[in-house]
Short mmCIF file of C-alpha atoms in Angstrom, two decimals:
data_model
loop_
_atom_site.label_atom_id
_atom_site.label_comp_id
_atom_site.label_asym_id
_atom_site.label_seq_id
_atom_site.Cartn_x
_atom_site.Cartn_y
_atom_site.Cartn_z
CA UNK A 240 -0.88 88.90 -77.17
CA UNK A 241 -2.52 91.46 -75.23
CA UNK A 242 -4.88 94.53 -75.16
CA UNK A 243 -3.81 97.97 -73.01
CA UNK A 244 -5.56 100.68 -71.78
CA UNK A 245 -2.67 103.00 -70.78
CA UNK A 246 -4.18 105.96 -68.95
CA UNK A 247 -6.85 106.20 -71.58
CA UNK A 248 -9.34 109.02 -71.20
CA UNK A 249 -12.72 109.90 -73.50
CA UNK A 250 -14.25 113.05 -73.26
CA UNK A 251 -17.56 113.44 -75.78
CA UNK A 252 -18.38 117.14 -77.26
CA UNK A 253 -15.08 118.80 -77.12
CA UNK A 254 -15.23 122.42 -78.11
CA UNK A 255 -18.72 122.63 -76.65
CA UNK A 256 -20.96 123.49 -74.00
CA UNK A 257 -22.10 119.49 -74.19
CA UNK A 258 -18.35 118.73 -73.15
CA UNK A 259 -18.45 115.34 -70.78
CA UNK A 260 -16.21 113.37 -69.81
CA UNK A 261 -17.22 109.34 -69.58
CA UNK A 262 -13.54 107.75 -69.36
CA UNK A 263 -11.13 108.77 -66.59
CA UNK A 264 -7.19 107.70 -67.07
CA UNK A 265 -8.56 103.78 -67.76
CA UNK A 266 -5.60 101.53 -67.42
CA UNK A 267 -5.66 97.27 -67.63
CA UNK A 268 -4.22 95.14 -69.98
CA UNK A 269 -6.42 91.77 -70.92
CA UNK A 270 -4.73 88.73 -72.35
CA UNK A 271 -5.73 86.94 -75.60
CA UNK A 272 -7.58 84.09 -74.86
CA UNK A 273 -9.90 84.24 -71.97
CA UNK A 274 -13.44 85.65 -72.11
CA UNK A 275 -14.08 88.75 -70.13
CA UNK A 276 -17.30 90.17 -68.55
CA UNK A 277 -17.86 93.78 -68.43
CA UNK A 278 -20.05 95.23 -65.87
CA UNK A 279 -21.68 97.69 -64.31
CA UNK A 280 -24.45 100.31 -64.33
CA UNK A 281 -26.47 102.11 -67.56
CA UNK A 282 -24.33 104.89 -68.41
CA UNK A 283 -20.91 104.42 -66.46
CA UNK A 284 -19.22 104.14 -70.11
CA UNK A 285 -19.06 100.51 -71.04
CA UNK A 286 -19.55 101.16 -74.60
CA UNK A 287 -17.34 103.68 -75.32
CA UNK A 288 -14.58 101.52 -73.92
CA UNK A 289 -15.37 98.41 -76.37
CA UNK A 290 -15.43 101.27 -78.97
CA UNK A 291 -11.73 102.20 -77.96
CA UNK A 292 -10.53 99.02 -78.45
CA UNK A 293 -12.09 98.49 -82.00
CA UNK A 294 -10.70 101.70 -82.56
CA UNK A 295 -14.75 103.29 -83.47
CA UNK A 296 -13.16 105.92 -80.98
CA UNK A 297 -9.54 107.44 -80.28
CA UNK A 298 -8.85 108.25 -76.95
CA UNK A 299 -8.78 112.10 -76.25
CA UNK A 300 -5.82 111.21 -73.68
CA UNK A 301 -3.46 108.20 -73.06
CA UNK A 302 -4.06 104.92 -75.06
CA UNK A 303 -4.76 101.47 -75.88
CA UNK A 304 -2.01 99.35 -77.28
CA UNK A 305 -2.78 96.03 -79.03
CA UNK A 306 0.18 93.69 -78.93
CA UNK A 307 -0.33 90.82 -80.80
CA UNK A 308 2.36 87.20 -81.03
CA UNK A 309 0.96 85.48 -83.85
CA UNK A 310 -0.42 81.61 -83.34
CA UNK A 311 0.27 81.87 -79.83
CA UNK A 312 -0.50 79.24 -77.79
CA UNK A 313 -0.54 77.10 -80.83
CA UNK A 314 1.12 73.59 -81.76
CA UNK A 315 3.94 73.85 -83.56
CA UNK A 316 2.06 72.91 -87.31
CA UNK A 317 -0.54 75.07 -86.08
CA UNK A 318 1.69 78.15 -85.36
CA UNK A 319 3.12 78.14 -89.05
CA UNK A 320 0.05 78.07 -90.54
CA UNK A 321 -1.09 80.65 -88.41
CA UNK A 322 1.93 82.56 -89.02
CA UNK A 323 1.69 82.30 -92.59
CA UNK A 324 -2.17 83.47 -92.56
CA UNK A 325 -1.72 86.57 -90.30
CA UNK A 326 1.99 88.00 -92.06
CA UNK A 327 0.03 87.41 -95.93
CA UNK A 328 -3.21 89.67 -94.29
CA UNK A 329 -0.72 92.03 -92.90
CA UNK A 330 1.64 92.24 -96.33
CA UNK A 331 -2.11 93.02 -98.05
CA UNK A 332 -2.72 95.82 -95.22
CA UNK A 333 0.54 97.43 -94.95
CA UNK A 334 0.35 97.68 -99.12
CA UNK A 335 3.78 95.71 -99.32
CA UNK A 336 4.26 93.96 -102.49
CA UNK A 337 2.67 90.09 -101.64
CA UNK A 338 5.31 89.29 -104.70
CA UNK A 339 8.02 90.86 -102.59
CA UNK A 340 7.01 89.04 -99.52
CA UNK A 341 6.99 85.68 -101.11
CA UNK A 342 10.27 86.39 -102.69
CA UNK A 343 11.88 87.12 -98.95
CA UNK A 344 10.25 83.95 -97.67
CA UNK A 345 11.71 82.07 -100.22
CA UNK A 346 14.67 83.40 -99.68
CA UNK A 347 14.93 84.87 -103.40
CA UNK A 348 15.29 88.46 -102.06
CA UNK A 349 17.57 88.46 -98.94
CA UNK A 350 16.66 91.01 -95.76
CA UNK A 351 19.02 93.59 -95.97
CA UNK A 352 19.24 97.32 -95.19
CA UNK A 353 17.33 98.13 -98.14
CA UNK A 354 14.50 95.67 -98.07
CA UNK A 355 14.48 96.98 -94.41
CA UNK A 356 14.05 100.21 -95.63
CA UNK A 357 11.16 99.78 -98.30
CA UNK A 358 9.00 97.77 -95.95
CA UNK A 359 9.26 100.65 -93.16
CA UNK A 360 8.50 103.20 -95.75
CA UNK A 361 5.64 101.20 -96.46
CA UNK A 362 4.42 101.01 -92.53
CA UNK A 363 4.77 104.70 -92.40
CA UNK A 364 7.81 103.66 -88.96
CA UNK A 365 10.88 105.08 -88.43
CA UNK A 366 14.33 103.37 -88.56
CA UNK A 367 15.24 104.78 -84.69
CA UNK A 368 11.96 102.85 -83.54
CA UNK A 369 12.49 99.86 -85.47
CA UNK A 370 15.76 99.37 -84.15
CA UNK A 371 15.03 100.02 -80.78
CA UNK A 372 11.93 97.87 -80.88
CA UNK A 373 12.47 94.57 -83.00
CA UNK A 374 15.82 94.65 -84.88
CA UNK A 375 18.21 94.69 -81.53
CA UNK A 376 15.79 92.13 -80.29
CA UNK A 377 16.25 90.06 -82.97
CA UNK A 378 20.16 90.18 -82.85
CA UNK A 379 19.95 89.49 -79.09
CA UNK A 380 18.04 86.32 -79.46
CA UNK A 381 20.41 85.17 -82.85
CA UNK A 382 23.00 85.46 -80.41
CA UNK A 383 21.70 83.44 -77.43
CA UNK A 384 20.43 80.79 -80.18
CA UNK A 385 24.28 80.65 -81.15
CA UNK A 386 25.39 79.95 -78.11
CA UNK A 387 22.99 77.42 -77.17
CA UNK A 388 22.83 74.89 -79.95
CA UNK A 389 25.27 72.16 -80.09
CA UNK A 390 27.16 71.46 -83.53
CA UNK A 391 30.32 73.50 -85.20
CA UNK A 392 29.46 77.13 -86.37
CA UNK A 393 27.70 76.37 -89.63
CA UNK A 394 25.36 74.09 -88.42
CA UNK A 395 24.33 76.58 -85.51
CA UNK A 396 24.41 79.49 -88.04
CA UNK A 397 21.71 76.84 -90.74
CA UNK A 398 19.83 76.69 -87.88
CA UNK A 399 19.30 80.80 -86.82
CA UNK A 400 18.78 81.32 -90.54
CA UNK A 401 16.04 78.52 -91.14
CA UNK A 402 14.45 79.19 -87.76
CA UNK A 403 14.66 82.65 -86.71
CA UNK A 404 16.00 85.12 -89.54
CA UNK A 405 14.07 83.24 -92.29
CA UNK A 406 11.51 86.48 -93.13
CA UNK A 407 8.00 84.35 -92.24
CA UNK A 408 9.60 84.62 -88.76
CA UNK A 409 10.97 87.98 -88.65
CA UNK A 410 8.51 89.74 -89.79
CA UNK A 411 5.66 87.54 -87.53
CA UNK A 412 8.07 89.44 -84.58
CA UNK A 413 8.36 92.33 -86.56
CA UNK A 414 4.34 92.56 -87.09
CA UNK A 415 4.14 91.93 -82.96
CA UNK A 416 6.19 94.93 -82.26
CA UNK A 417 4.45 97.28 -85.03
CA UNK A 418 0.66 96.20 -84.60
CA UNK A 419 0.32 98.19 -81.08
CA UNK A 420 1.12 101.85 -83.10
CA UNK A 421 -1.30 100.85 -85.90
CA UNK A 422 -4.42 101.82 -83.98
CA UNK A 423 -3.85 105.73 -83.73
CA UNK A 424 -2.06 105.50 -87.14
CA UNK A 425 -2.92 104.56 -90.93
CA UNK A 426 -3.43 100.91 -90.19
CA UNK A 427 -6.43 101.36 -88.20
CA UNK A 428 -7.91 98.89 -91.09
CA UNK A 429 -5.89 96.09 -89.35
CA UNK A 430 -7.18 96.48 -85.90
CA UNK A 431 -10.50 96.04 -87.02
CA UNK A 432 -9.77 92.83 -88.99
CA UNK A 433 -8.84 91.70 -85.82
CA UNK A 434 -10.77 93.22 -83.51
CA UNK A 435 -14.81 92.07 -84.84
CA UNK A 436 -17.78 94.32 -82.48
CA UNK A 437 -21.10 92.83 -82.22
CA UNK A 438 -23.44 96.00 -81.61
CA UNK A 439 -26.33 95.26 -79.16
CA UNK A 440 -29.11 94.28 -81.41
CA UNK A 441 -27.01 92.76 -83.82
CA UNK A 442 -30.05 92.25 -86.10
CA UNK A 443 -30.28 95.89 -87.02
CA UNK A 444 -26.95 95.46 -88.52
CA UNK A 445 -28.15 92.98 -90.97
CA UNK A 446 -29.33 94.91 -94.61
CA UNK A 447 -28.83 92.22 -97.80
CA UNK A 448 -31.12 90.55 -99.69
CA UNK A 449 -30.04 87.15 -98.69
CA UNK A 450 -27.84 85.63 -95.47
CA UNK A 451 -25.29 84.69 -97.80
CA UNK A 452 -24.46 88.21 -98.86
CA UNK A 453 -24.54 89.74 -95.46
CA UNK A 454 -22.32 87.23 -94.39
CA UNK A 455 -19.83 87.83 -97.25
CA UNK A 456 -20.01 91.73 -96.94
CA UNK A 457 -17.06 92.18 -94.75
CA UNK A 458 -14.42 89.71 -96.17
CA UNK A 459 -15.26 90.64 -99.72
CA UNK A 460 -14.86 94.07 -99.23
CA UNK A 461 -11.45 93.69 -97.49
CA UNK A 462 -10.54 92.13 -100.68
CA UNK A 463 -10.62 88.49 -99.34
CA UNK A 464 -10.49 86.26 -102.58
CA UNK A 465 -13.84 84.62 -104.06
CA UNK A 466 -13.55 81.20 -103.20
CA UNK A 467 -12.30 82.03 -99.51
CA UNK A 468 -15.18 84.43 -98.86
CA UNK A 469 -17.47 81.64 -100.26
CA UNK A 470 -15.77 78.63 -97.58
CA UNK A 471 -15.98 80.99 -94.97
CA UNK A 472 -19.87 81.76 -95.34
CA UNK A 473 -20.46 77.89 -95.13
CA UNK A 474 -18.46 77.36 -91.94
CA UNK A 475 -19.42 80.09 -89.85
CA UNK A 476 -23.24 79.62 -90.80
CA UNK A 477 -22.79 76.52 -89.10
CA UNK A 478 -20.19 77.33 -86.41
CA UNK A 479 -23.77 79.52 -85.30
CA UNK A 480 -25.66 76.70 -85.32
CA UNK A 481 -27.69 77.78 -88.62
CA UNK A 482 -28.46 75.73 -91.75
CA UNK A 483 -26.66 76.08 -94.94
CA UNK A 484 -30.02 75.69 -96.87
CA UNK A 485 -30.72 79.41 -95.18
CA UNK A 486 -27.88 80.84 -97.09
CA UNK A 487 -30.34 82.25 -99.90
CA UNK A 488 -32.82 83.32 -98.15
CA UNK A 489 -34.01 86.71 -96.62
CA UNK A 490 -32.25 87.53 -93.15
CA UNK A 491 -35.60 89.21 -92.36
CA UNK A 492 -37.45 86.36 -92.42
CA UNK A 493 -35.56 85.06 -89.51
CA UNK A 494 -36.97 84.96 -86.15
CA UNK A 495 -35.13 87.73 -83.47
CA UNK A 496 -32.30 84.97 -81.98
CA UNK A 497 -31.74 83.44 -85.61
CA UNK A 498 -30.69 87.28 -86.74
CA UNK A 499 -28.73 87.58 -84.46
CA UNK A 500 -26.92 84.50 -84.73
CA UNK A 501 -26.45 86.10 -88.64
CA UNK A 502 -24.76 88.88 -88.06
CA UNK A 503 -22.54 87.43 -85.24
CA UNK A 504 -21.54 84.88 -88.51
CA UNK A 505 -20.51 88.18 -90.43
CA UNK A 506 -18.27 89.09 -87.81
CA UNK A 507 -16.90 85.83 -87.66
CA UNK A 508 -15.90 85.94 -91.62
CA UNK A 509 -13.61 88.42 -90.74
CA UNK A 510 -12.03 86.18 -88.63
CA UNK A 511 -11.03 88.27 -85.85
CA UNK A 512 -8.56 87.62 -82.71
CA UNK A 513 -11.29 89.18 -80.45
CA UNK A 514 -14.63 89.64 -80.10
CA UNK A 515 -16.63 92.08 -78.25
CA UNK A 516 -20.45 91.77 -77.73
CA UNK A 517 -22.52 94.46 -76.60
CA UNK A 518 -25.10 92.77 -74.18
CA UNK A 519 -25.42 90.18 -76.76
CA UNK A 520 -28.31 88.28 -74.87
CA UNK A 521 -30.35 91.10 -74.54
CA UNK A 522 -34.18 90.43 -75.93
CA UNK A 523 -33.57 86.49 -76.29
CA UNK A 524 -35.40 83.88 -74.44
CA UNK A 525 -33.89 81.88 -72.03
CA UNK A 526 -33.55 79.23 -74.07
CA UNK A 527 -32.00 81.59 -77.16
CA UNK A 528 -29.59 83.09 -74.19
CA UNK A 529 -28.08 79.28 -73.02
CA UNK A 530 -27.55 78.61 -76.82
CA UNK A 531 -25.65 82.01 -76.87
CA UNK A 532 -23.51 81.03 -74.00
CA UNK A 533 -22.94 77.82 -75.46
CA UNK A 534 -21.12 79.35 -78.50
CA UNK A 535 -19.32 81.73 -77.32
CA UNK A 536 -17.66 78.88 -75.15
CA UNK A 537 -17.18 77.05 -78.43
CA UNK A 538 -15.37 80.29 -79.67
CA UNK A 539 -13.42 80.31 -76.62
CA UNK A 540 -12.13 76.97 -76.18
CA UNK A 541 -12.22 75.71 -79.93
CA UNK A 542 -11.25 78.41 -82.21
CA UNK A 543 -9.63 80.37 -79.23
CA UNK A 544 -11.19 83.60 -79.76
CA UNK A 545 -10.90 86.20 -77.06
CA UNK A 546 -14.31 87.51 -76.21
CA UNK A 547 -15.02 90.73 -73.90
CA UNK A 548 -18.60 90.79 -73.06
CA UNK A 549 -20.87 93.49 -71.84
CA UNK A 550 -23.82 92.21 -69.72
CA UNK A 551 -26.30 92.71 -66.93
CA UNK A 552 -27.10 89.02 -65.93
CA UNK A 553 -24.74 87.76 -63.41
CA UNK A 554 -25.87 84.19 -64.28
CA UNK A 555 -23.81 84.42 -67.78
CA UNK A 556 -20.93 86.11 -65.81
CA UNK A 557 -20.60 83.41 -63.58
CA UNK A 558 -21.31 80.52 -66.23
CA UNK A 559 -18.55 81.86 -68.97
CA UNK A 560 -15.91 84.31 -67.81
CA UNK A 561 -12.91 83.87 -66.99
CA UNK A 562 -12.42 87.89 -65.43
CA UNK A 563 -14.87 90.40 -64.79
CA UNK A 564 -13.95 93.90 -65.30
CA UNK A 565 -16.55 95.92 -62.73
CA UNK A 566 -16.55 99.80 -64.09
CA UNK A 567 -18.19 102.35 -62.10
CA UNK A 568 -18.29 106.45 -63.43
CA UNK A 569 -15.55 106.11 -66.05
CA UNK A 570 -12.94 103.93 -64.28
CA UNK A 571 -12.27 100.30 -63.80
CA UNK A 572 -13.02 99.76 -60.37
CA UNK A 573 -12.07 95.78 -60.13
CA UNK A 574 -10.46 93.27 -62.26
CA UNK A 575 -11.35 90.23 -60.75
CA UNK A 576 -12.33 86.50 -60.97
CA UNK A 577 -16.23 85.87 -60.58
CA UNK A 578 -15.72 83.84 -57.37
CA UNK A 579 -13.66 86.17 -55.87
CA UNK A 580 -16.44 89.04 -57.07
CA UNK A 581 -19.50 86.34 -55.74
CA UNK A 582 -17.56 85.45 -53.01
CA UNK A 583 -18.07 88.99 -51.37
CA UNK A 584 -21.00 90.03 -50.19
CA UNK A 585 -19.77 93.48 -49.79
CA UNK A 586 -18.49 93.88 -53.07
CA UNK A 587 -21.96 92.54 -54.59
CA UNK A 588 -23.72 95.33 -52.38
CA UNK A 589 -21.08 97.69 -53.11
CA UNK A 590 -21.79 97.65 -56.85
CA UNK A 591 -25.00 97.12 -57.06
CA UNK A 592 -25.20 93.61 -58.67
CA UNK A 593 -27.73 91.08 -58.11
CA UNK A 594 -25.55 87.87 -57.36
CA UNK A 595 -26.10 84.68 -59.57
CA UNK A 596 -29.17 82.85 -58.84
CA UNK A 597 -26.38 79.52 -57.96
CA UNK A 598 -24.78 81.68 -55.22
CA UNK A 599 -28.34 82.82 -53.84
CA UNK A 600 -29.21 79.02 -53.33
CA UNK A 601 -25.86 78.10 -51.91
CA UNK A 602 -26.62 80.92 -49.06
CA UNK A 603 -29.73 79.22 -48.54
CA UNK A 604 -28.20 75.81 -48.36
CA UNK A 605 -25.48 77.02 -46.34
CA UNK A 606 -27.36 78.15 -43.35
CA UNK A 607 -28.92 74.16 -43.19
CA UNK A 608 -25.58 72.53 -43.87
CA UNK A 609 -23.33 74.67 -41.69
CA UNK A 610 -19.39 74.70 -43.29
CA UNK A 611 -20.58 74.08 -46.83
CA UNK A 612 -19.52 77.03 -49.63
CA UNK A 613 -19.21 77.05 -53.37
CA UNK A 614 -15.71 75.93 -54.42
CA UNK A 615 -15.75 76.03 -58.12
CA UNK A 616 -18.92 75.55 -58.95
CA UNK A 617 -20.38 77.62 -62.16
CA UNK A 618 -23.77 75.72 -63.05
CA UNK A 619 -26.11 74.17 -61.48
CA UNK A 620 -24.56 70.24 -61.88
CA UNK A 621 -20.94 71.19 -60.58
CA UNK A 622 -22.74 72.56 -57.60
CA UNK A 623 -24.62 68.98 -57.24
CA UNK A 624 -21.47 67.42 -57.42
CA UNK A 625 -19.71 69.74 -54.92
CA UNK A 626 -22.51 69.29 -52.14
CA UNK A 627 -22.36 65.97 -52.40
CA UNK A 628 -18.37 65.95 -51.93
CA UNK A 629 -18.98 67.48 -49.09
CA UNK A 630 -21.71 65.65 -47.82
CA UNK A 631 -19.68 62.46 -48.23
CA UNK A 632 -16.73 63.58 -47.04
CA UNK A 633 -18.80 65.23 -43.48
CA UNK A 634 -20.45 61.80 -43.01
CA UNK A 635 -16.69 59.86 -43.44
CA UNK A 636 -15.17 62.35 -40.70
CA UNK A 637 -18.09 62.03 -38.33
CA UNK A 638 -17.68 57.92 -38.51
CA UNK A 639 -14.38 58.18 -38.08
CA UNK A 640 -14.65 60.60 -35.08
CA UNK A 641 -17.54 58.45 -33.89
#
């Protein structure tokens, strides 16, 4: 699963003297699964790039594909379930019969031409695209399947049909193939389902009378049923690190960080692919900025949420990312690791960044302990450990060379 920018250009005031152009021809494609930093200075158009992706904004030239594979990555168990979750939310937003869909799963209503025909009448897709897309696809793999498992010709035609042409599958392909048109088309519902934004000051977002119903206001008006809208206010209060017992009470009586943490939980009930935060730190403490960090690495690496960040402190990039996309006047500049970013000097000056405080220190420490340079070190402990690897391992080579 992946997000494009394919020559993807924004211009603001078109058909007026206020006509300006903030994106210029963007092009990068970020895979699901990693969190990304976005950087660079007030004004080079940051924002209206996340908005692109959440589809807030069209692109006035080129633009951005979302492909999605659903329950990659996945176990086995895990990818059926998350199969079966993702086609059912799809059926509901494509405004195909859930009745019909069940049918074709359980094989009550076979997929023929005309089933074929009703559900791309329903996605508003031609039949030349389909087949050039998914349906040859499909045949191509049915065929190598064939040929590959061992047993006489019914057996390896049981096994195609339970495991690839059986419709929870095809259409899981089907929806990967389809999902990357929806976002300049009529399914631009979808995208944001799947694609949650967190504003910068999230708080002002907040508006109900209690947590509970701010939380809820997303899923239930996507039509997500009672009881489901109800578990997932309970689990992503906590996931935020917030008490249940808050649920009835007033958002506004929260303090600034506990706010936020609310309306990062009604993003959550949407339970998106991706996330994108809009310099989601900014205003906290230092102490209300770790705990940030902290879950949006349990987002990461537990629920496997793909998170795009836009931020100033270096610290954070450093600490969480697994990319940093550096823009500068419209345009991606770099799409790079943050070693290979901290690593440089030049590129630091370049851009005008301020490095991390870790790699400041290290400088320092390096100009006492001559050969000694950060590794892999992204907090303050791994770079402990890594100067005393290397203080160990200078002391063994000097006894043995003494």
């Amino acid at each position: 699963m992946s997000i494009k920018f394919e020559n993807a250009s924004y211009v603001y005031g078109i058909g007026t003297h206020q006509k300006t152009a903030v994106l210029n021809n963007l092009n990068l494609e970020l895979e699901y699964g990693k969190i990304y930093g976005m950087i660079g200075a007030t004004g080079c158009g940051k924002t209206t790039a996340i908005q692109l992706i959440n589809g807030l904004l069209k692109p006035t030239k080129g633009k951005i594909v979302i492909e999605q594979t659903v329950g990659e990555g996945l176990s086995i168990k895990k990818q059926r379930k998350a199969k079966k979750i993702s086609v059912y939310e799809a059926v509901k937003g494509t405004g195909i019969s859930v009745k019909l869909w069940r049918n074709l799963e359980r094989g009550k209503t076979p997929i023929d031409k005309k089933t074929i025909s009703v559900m791309l009448k329903k996605l508003n897709i031609s039949k030349k695209d389909f087949n050039k897309n998914c349906f040859q696809k499909t045949l191509q793999i049915k065929r190598e399947l064939i040929s590959q498992h061992s047993g006489n010709d019914t057996t390896r035609q049981k096994f195609v049909n339970d495991f690839l042409i059986r419709p929870l599958d095809f259409f899981a392909n089907f929806y990967r193939k389809t999902i990357g048109n929806f976002i300049t088309g009529k399914k631009i519902k979808l995208i944001r389902t799947n694609i949650g934004l967190v504003f910068q000051f999230a708080e002002y977002q907040l508006f109900a009378d209690t947590i509970a119903k701010d939380i809820a206001f997303g899923p239930k008006n996507y039509k997500v049923p009672k009881e489901e809208v109800e578990k997932r206010v309970k689990k992503y209060i906590k996931i935020v690190g917030l008490s249940e017992k808050l649920l009835d009470k007033s958002p506004f009586d929260l303090s600034g960080g506990q706010k936020r943490r609310v309306a990062i939980a009604g993003v959550l009930a949407m339970e998106p692919d991706v996330l994108i935060f809009d310099e989601p730190i900014a205003g906290l403490d230092p102490k209300g900025e770790q705990l940030m960090m902290e879950l949006f690495k349990y987002l990461n690496k537990e629920l496997g949420k793909t998170i795009i960040m836009i931020t100033h402190n270096m610290d954070h990039v450093l600490e969480i990312c697994d990319k940093v996309i550096i823009m500068e006047k419209g345009s991606f500049k770099e799409f790079i690791t943050p070693k290979e970013l901290f690593d440089s000097e030049e590129k630091v000056e370049k851009y005008g960044l301020l490095p991390p405080l870790l790699y400041k220190f290290a400088r320092q420490v390096s100009k006492e302990i001559k050969g000694f340079k950060i590794q892999t070190a992204k907090t303050l402990n791994e770079f402990k450990e890594e100067l005393k690897s290397f203080l160990i391992k200078n002391r063994k080579e000097e006894s043995s060379g003494g």
